Amino acid sequence: MSQNYPAMAIVIIGAGIGGLTTALSLHAAGFPDIAVYERAEKLRPLGVGINLLPHAVRELTELGLGERIGKRGVAPGTLAYYNRFGQPIWSEPRGIAAGYRWPQVSVHRGRLQMELLAAVEERLGPGTVRTGHRLLAVEAASAAGVGGPFGAATAGRAGGVARFAAAGGEVAVAAEVIVGADGMQSALRRQWYPGEGEPVWNGLTLWRGTARMPGFLDGRTMIMAGDAGQKFVAYPIGAPDADGNAEINFIAERRTRGFAGENADWNRAVDPQPIIDLFRDWRFPWLDVPALLAAAGEILEYPMVDRDPVDRWTHGHATLLGDAAHPMYPNGSNGASQAILDARTLAFHLATSETAAEGLAAYEAARRPATTALVLSNRRQGPEQVMVLAHERAPRGFAHIHDVLTPDELTEIATGYKKAAGFHPDALNNRPSLTPPGALDNRPSPASPRVPGLVDEGRFRE
């Protein structure tokens, strides 16, 4: 049985953070006909903590979602790096404290996704996201073209048809633009690059989870401790309760050989005791790592993987976005943030170009070189390179980090990554908005003062 829905001007494949933000961005840019097709039968708030860097928070704020998302998480004031003995290597302010006009936000991935889903349903309608649709293929449409928000400019030009497997049979949906935001295992990317194979594992295994614990340090610091072989990351993703306990997100990382590596499932829960044993000596004056691991309700295991950059995202009137376009190692906390930047950039160029083809070309030209550089930088550890160098030069620790790494080296690593990732304070604060002229204006008025109490807690006005 074949079912054909009415033609949609823009079809988005995948209702993750990238896909939902794309729908919101396109709607704000003035496109009325948008549909999101999701493989899962039901969207649930899965996952663990992620970080939204200031460049992503800016885009969410300009979509009118800043305060809403901010209330779901915590704005870290400091990022601090340590070696495996808990000795300080480097620390820097984050977000507002670092001179940005927007904070960094640490938030549970599933809660963020649910907020974006709610916003899509409120603004675009409850039928916008259609679950239970697995992509089969994207094909070229007939030369007659498909009507939609590009108007007469695309008359007679080929669009695309996305074919899905659904409960009622195959579904064919025609659109002027098709966006593949279907993640690391993207079906659309696989169609275009069938020989690519599985994601590339770098030998590191991640164990991720959350636990309710008393806050560490000042309660708003994100810490990374360790080196290239073993590392621990922790940061709060919720405000403390009356007893002073907060939801702490953690990532334990170890270079492995057969322990739990290349055959690991993406969401495989594992026995916590072997991971606790790996970090049994990581007890610092300001954080007891084994105790934090033991307090987790569940620990999930992931291989650290990415994919080699490709030299083309766009084929006809279809393109890739987010992890489907540029899956990267989580070094630098940039995966979700880059998907949000993709979404806003795509909407901007589609809204300001004469044709869909020109808009897609401009989007790819703006985003593909930048994300390719970021994927390769993350393979070199990104800003976490300071921990790698500290271990290489002083594997047994040091009296003071400046005996091992000069202040200039430390600053250069941190500043260079911000520039490469597009969130250096000067560049971000002064960059023109990605809100197209004439779009729905959700930006804060320049004359609107910040509310001090909100800034102190990492909240901010929309």
XYZ file of C-alpha atoms in Angstrom:
462
model
C 0.000 0.000 0.000
C 1.400 3.407 -0.954
C 0.255 6.599 0.724
C 1.143 10.073 -0.568
C 0.802 13.032 1.735
C 0.257 16.499 0.237
C 3.492 17.952 -1.101
C 5.543 19.801 1.500
C 7.772 22.691 0.549
C 10.502 21.534 2.951
C 10.953 18.058 4.422
C 13.325 17.442 7.331
C 14.474 13.910 8.076
C 15.139 13.447 11.784
C 13.623 15.070 14.884
C 16.767 15.431 16.931
C 18.236 18.734 18.052
C 19.411 19.625 14.540
C 16.168 18.685 12.795
C 13.878 20.439 15.265
C 16.012 23.585 15.287
C 15.929 23.549 11.486
C 12.132 23.455 11.528
C 11.976 26.360 13.981
C 14.555 28.354 12.013
C 12.771 27.848 8.700
C 9.442 28.797 10.244
C 10.945 31.958 11.744
C 12.425 32.767 8.327
C 8.955 32.726 6.783
C 8.574 29.257 5.275
C 5.015 28.036 5.878
C 5.173 24.425 4.654
C 7.524 22.311 6.766
C 7.278 18.692 7.878
C 9.651 16.635 10.028
C 9.804 12.843 9.593
C 11.278 10.803 12.426
C 12.182 7.117 12.460
C 11.317 6.505 16.139
C 7.723 5.609 16.942
C 7.762 7.972 19.916
C 10.145 10.736 20.944
C 11.389 10.357 24.505
C 13.821 12.465 26.554
C 16.791 10.137 26.142
C 20.479 10.786 26.642
C 22.674 12.542 29.145
C 24.132 16.020 29.507
C 25.409 18.205 26.675
C 26.757 21.734 26.446
C 25.354 24.513 24.331
C 28.160 26.983 23.678
C 27.473 30.733 23.436
C 27.259 30.701 19.641
C 24.437 28.132 19.827
C 22.706 29.889 22.728
C 22.740 33.077 20.664
C 20.828 31.299 17.891
C 18.282 29.812 20.291
C 17.845 33.231 21.889
C 17.184 34.821 18.506
C 14.567 32.125 17.955
C 12.868 33.295 21.146
C 13.900 30.211 23.135
C 16.765 31.539 25.231
C 15.129 31.856 28.618
C 13.068 28.739 28.059
C 16.145 26.588 27.419
C 18.172 28.360 30.095
C 15.677 27.340 32.765
C 16.239 23.706 31.870
C 19.963 23.756 32.569
C 22.869 25.444 34.302
C 25.169 28.157 32.978
C 28.737 27.131 33.917
C 30.926 30.045 34.927
C 34.278 28.246 34.623
C 35.907 25.460 32.625
C 38.874 23.906 34.422
C 41.407 21.311 33.229
C 43.373 19.047 35.605
C 45.770 16.136 35.255
C 44.909 12.676 36.563
C 46.240 13.646 39.990
C 43.853 16.584 40.301
C 46.575 19.200 39.736
C 45.285 22.322 37.910
C 46.439 22.855 34.323
C 44.226 25.630 32.972
C 40.971 27.336 33.788
C 38.993 29.998 32.012
C 35.680 31.800 32.467
C 32.770 30.689 30.324
C 29.715 32.379 28.927
C 28.790 35.785 30.330
C 31.849 35.743 32.616
C 34.100 35.376 29.551
C 32.703 38.470 27.864
C 30.045 36.847 25.698
C 26.627 38.406 25.348
C 25.188 34.910 25.765
C 25.926 32.181 28.328
C 26.994 28.616 27.877
C 24.249 26.217 29.001
C 24.770 22.693 30.332
C 21.529 20.766 29.888
C 20.152 17.254 29.645
C 19.965 16.363 25.962
C 16.533 14.778 26.223
C 15.034 17.761 28.031
C 16.438 20.099 25.397
C 14.952 17.951 22.645
C 11.538 17.959 24.354
C 11.603 21.757 24.680
C 12.415 22.090 20.986
C 9.662 19.606 20.126
C 7.144 21.559 22.212
C 8.167 24.788 20.472
C 7.738 23.152 17.047
C 4.268 21.942 17.938
C 3.286 25.344 19.332
C 4.564 27.342 16.368
C 4.178 25.002 13.397
C 1.329 22.815 14.619
C 1.003 19.447 16.389
C 1.162 17.467 13.130
C 4.505 18.872 12.017
C 6.588 16.007 13.444
C 5.547 12.627 12.059
C 7.047 9.690 13.906
C 7.376 6.110 12.717
C 8.826 7.029 9.306
C 12.072 5.323 8.279
C 13.788 6.861 5.258
C 14.181 4.526 2.301
C 15.582 6.894 -0.309
C 15.551 10.409 -1.679
C 14.951 10.736 -5.411
C 14.767 13.578 -7.902
C 11.285 14.920 -8.612
C 9.869 15.536 -12.067
C 10.971 18.600 -13.980
C 7.598 20.208 -13.251
C 8.879 21.170 -9.830
C 6.976 21.567 -6.564
C 5.267 24.715 -5.385
C 6.152 26.335 -2.093
C 7.698 29.332 -0.401
C 10.282 29.885 -3.159
C 7.382 30.838 -5.442
C 7.730 31.240 -9.186
C 11.529 31.302 -8.997
C 11.563 27.495 -8.834
C 8.786 26.797 -11.326
C 9.900 24.050 -13.695
C 12.936 23.129 -11.605
C 13.440 19.701 -10.067
C 12.764 19.238 -6.388
C 12.926 15.915 -4.584
C 10.850 13.040 -3.276
C 11.574 11.386 0.069
C 10.309 7.820 0.408
C 9.643 6.393 3.861
C 8.601 3.054 5.296
C 5.701 3.571 7.699
C 3.130 1.419 9.451
C 0.603 1.893 6.657
C 3.053 1.166 3.868
C 5.449 3.245 1.803
C 5.011 7.013 1.975
C 6.265 9.322 -0.787
C 6.606 13.016 0.035
C 7.504 15.615 -2.584
C 9.368 18.754 -1.525
C 11.445 21.568 -2.917
C 14.109 21.034 -0.256
C 14.937 17.891 1.711
C 17.202 18.134 4.763
C 18.908 15.030 6.116
C 19.289 15.635 9.856
C 19.181 11.945 10.696
C 22.322 11.651 12.775
C 25.565 9.701 12.784
C 23.943 6.715 11.046
C 22.196 8.913 8.460
C 20.273 6.933 5.851
C 20.556 9.825 3.399
C 24.328 10.030 3.778
C 24.538 6.261 3.346
C 22.580 6.549 0.089
C 25.111 9.032 -1.280
C 28.208 7.370 0.216
C 27.357 3.641 0.271
C 30.975 2.569 0.656
C 31.685 4.692 3.713
C 31.089 1.904 6.194
C 30.746 2.235 9.941
C 31.892 5.265 11.959
C 35.615 5.408 12.722
C 36.501 4.382 16.283
C 39.592 5.996 17.799
C 40.169 3.373 20.502
C 38.486 5.327 23.291
C 35.384 4.130 25.091
C 33.066 6.541 26.909
C 30.879 5.741 29.887
C 28.237 8.373 30.472
C 25.632 8.958 33.134
C 24.204 11.303 35.741
C 24.083 11.199 39.526
C 22.672 13.379 42.281
C 25.558 14.543 44.435
C 26.681 17.581 46.405
C 28.122 20.180 44.077
C 31.902 20.422 43.641
C 34.138 23.494 43.596
C 31.821 26.519 43.234
C 28.871 24.468 41.953
C 29.048 25.973 38.449
C 32.381 24.675 37.158
C 32.828 22.174 34.362
C 35.917 20.030 34.992
C 38.033 17.834 32.750
C 40.755 15.714 34.327
C 43.213 13.277 32.798
C 45.070 12.841 29.516
C 44.879 11.102 26.128
C 44.622 7.635 27.683
C 42.096 8.239 30.441
C 39.878 11.186 31.266
C 36.958 12.243 33.439
C 34.528 15.077 32.739
C 31.849 16.346 35.118
C 29.480 19.296 35.280
C 26.075 20.099 36.810
C 23.002 20.105 34.575
C 20.496 21.076 37.247
C 20.216 23.515 40.152
C 20.933 22.235 43.694
C 17.977 21.032 45.745
C 17.247 21.995 49.355
C 19.858 19.486 50.550
C 22.560 20.907 48.276
C 22.505 17.965 45.855
C 22.532 18.647 42.133
C 22.245 16.481 39.036
C 25.831 15.969 37.867
C 26.585 14.759 34.365
C 29.780 12.747 33.903
C 31.816 11.205 31.112
C 34.445 8.609 31.986
C 36.829 7.823 29.161
C 39.516 5.166 28.697
C 41.614 3.902 25.809
C 40.686 0.225 25.579
C 41.569 -2.917 23.675
C 38.640 -5.285 23.653
C 37.332 -4.180 27.073
C 34.134 -2.668 25.641
C 35.161 -0.869 22.535
C 34.304 -1.235 18.912
C 31.242 -3.460 19.259
C 29.561 -1.264 21.871
C 25.931 -0.343 21.393
C 25.038 3.365 21.429
C 22.835 2.997 24.508
C 24.129 -0.111 26.194
C 23.851 -0.050 29.980
C 26.843 -1.706 31.648
C 27.908 -2.900 35.090
C 29.344 0.169 36.841
C 31.900 -1.690 38.973
C 34.598 -2.184 36.286
C 34.416 1.541 35.475
C 34.620 2.446 39.153
C 37.695 0.220 39.412
C 39.350 2.020 36.482
C 39.019 5.322 38.379
C 39.515 3.998 41.913
C 42.480 6.316 42.596
C 40.832 9.450 41.206
C 39.903 10.998 44.546
C 40.592 14.698 44.515
C 40.094 17.153 47.407
C 37.229 18.707 45.439
C 35.673 15.603 43.810
C 35.495 11.889 44.628
C 35.249 10.333 41.154
C 34.577 6.711 42.266
C 31.778 7.928 44.554
C 30.191 9.898 41.727
C 30.305 6.865 39.435
C 28.829 4.643 42.144
C 25.931 7.068 42.678
C 24.775 6.871 39.049
C 21.470 5.156 38.429
C 22.727 3.850 35.090
C 25.965 4.011 33.113
C 25.797 3.892 29.325
C 28.668 2.849 27.099
C 29.616 4.480 23.808
C 32.578 4.156 21.456
C 34.162 7.510 20.611
C 33.626 7.717 16.881
C 33.396 10.195 14.051
C 33.463 10.035 10.256
C 35.890 11.367 7.699
C 34.718 14.674 6.206
C 33.087 14.399 2.788
C 33.542 16.866 -0.048
C 29.851 17.335 -0.767
C 26.717 17.625 1.384
C 24.208 18.662 -1.263
C 22.829 16.574 -4.131
C 20.092 18.247 -6.125
C 17.638 19.802 -3.696
C 18.676 17.632 -0.741
C 21.410 18.327 1.800
C 22.874 17.077 5.079
C 22.921 18.800 8.465
C 24.316 18.175 11.959
C 25.778 14.754 12.728
C 24.642 13.496 9.334
C 26.943 16.061 7.722
C 29.878 16.274 10.140
C 29.917 13.763 13.028
C 32.761 14.719 15.340
C 34.437 13.618 18.551
C 32.907 15.337 21.597
C 36.164 17.147 22.416
C 35.267 20.804 22.850
C 31.555 20.197 23.562
C 30.541 21.227 20.053
C 28.319 18.594 18.430
C 24.871 19.956 19.290
C 26.051 23.551 18.985
C 27.271 23.010 15.433
C 23.952 21.405 14.443
C 22.133 24.491 15.721
C 24.468 26.728 13.717
C 23.815 24.585 10.634
C 20.062 24.992 11.080
C 20.168 28.759 11.398
C 22.630 29.143 8.519
C 20.517 26.960 6.230
C 17.355 28.941 6.979
C 19.162 32.242 6.465
C 20.537 31.318 3.056
C 17.324 29.741 1.803
C 15.450 32.892 2.820
C 17.942 35.290 1.231
C 18.633 33.422 -2.038
C 16.728 33.634 -5.295
C 16.377 29.882 -5.635
C 16.571 26.778 -3.482
C 19.697 25.637 -5.326
C 21.484 28.923 -4.618
C 20.459 28.811 -0.979
C 21.723 25.258 -0.510
C 25.009 26.100 -2.215
C 25.498 29.138 0.027
C 24.703 27.066 3.137
C 27.242 24.402 2.229
C 29.898 26.991 1.350
C 29.413 28.641 4.745
C 29.325 25.517 6.871
C 31.206 22.612 5.276
C 34.761 24.063 5.363
C 34.282 25.297 8.929
C 32.960 21.992 10.255
C 35.592 19.997 8.337
C 38.279 21.985 10.152
C 36.501 21.362 13.438
C 36.246 17.594 12.893
C 39.998 17.459 12.241
C 40.752 19.735 15.210
C 38.751 17.475 17.517
C 40.837 14.528 16.327
C 43.821 16.453 17.704
C 41.978 16.725 21.054
C 40.710 20.280 20.438
C 41.124 22.447 23.560
C 41.760 19.303 25.625
C 45.209 19.220 24.089
C 46.436 21.024 27.229
C 45.855 17.833 29.230
C 47.624 15.704 26.627
C 50.693 17.957 26.575
C 50.813 18.190 30.371
C 50.853 14.399 30.626
C 53.457 13.976 27.884
C 55.814 16.460 29.538
C 55.118 15.562 33.175
C 53.493 12.104 33.410
C 54.005 11.984 37.186
C 52.672 15.447 37.859
C 54.247 18.844 38.421
C 54.808 21.513 41.033
C 53.274 24.216 38.820
C 51.831 23.986 35.341
C 54.073 26.806 34.073
C 57.019 24.479 34.650
C 55.447 22.287 31.954
C 53.452 24.565 29.644
C 54.001 28.265 29.164
C 51.129 30.727 29.630
C 51.358 31.560 25.923
C 50.970 27.903 24.939
C 47.919 27.497 27.142
C 46.286 30.657 25.842
C 47.023 29.825 22.214
C 45.366 26.408 22.464
C 42.224 27.785 24.103
C 41.922 30.832 21.845
C 42.694 28.931 18.656
C 39.884 26.454 19.247
C 37.353 29.196 19.931
C 38.254 30.849 16.644
C 38.047 27.582 14.718
C 34.682 26.722 16.267
C 33.229 30.176 15.678
C 32.729 31.233 19.259
C 35.568 33.598 20.053
C 33.886 36.384 22.075
C 34.843 39.256 19.765
C 33.815 37.435 16.602
C 30.552 36.122 18.042
C 29.462 39.341 19.732
C 30.036 41.383 16.575
C 28.836 38.915 13.942
C 25.674 39.950 12.094
C 22.534 38.066 13.018
C 21.471 34.964 11.108
C 17.865 36.116 11.373
C 16.869 36.974 7.785
C 15.476 40.459 7.098
C 11.720 40.459 7.487
C 11.674 37.211 9.494
C 9.676 36.704 12.657
C 11.578 38.855 15.120
C 12.260 36.939 18.325
C 15.419 38.821 19.155
C 15.765 40.847 22.368
C 15.438 44.576 21.956
C 18.858 46.281 22.211
C 17.278 48.707 24.671
C 16.024 45.936 26.944
C 18.157 45.757 30.092
C 19.277 42.424 31.423
C 17.718 41.283 34.650
C 20.622 40.966 37.136
C 19.087 38.019 38.961
C 18.760 36.116 35.724
C 22.305 36.834 34.597
C 23.644 35.645 37.954
C 21.972 32.282 37.434
C 22.820 32.027 33.771
C 19.364 33.137 32.652
C 18.898 35.788 30.043
C 16.153 37.778 28.417
C 14.626 36.790 25.112
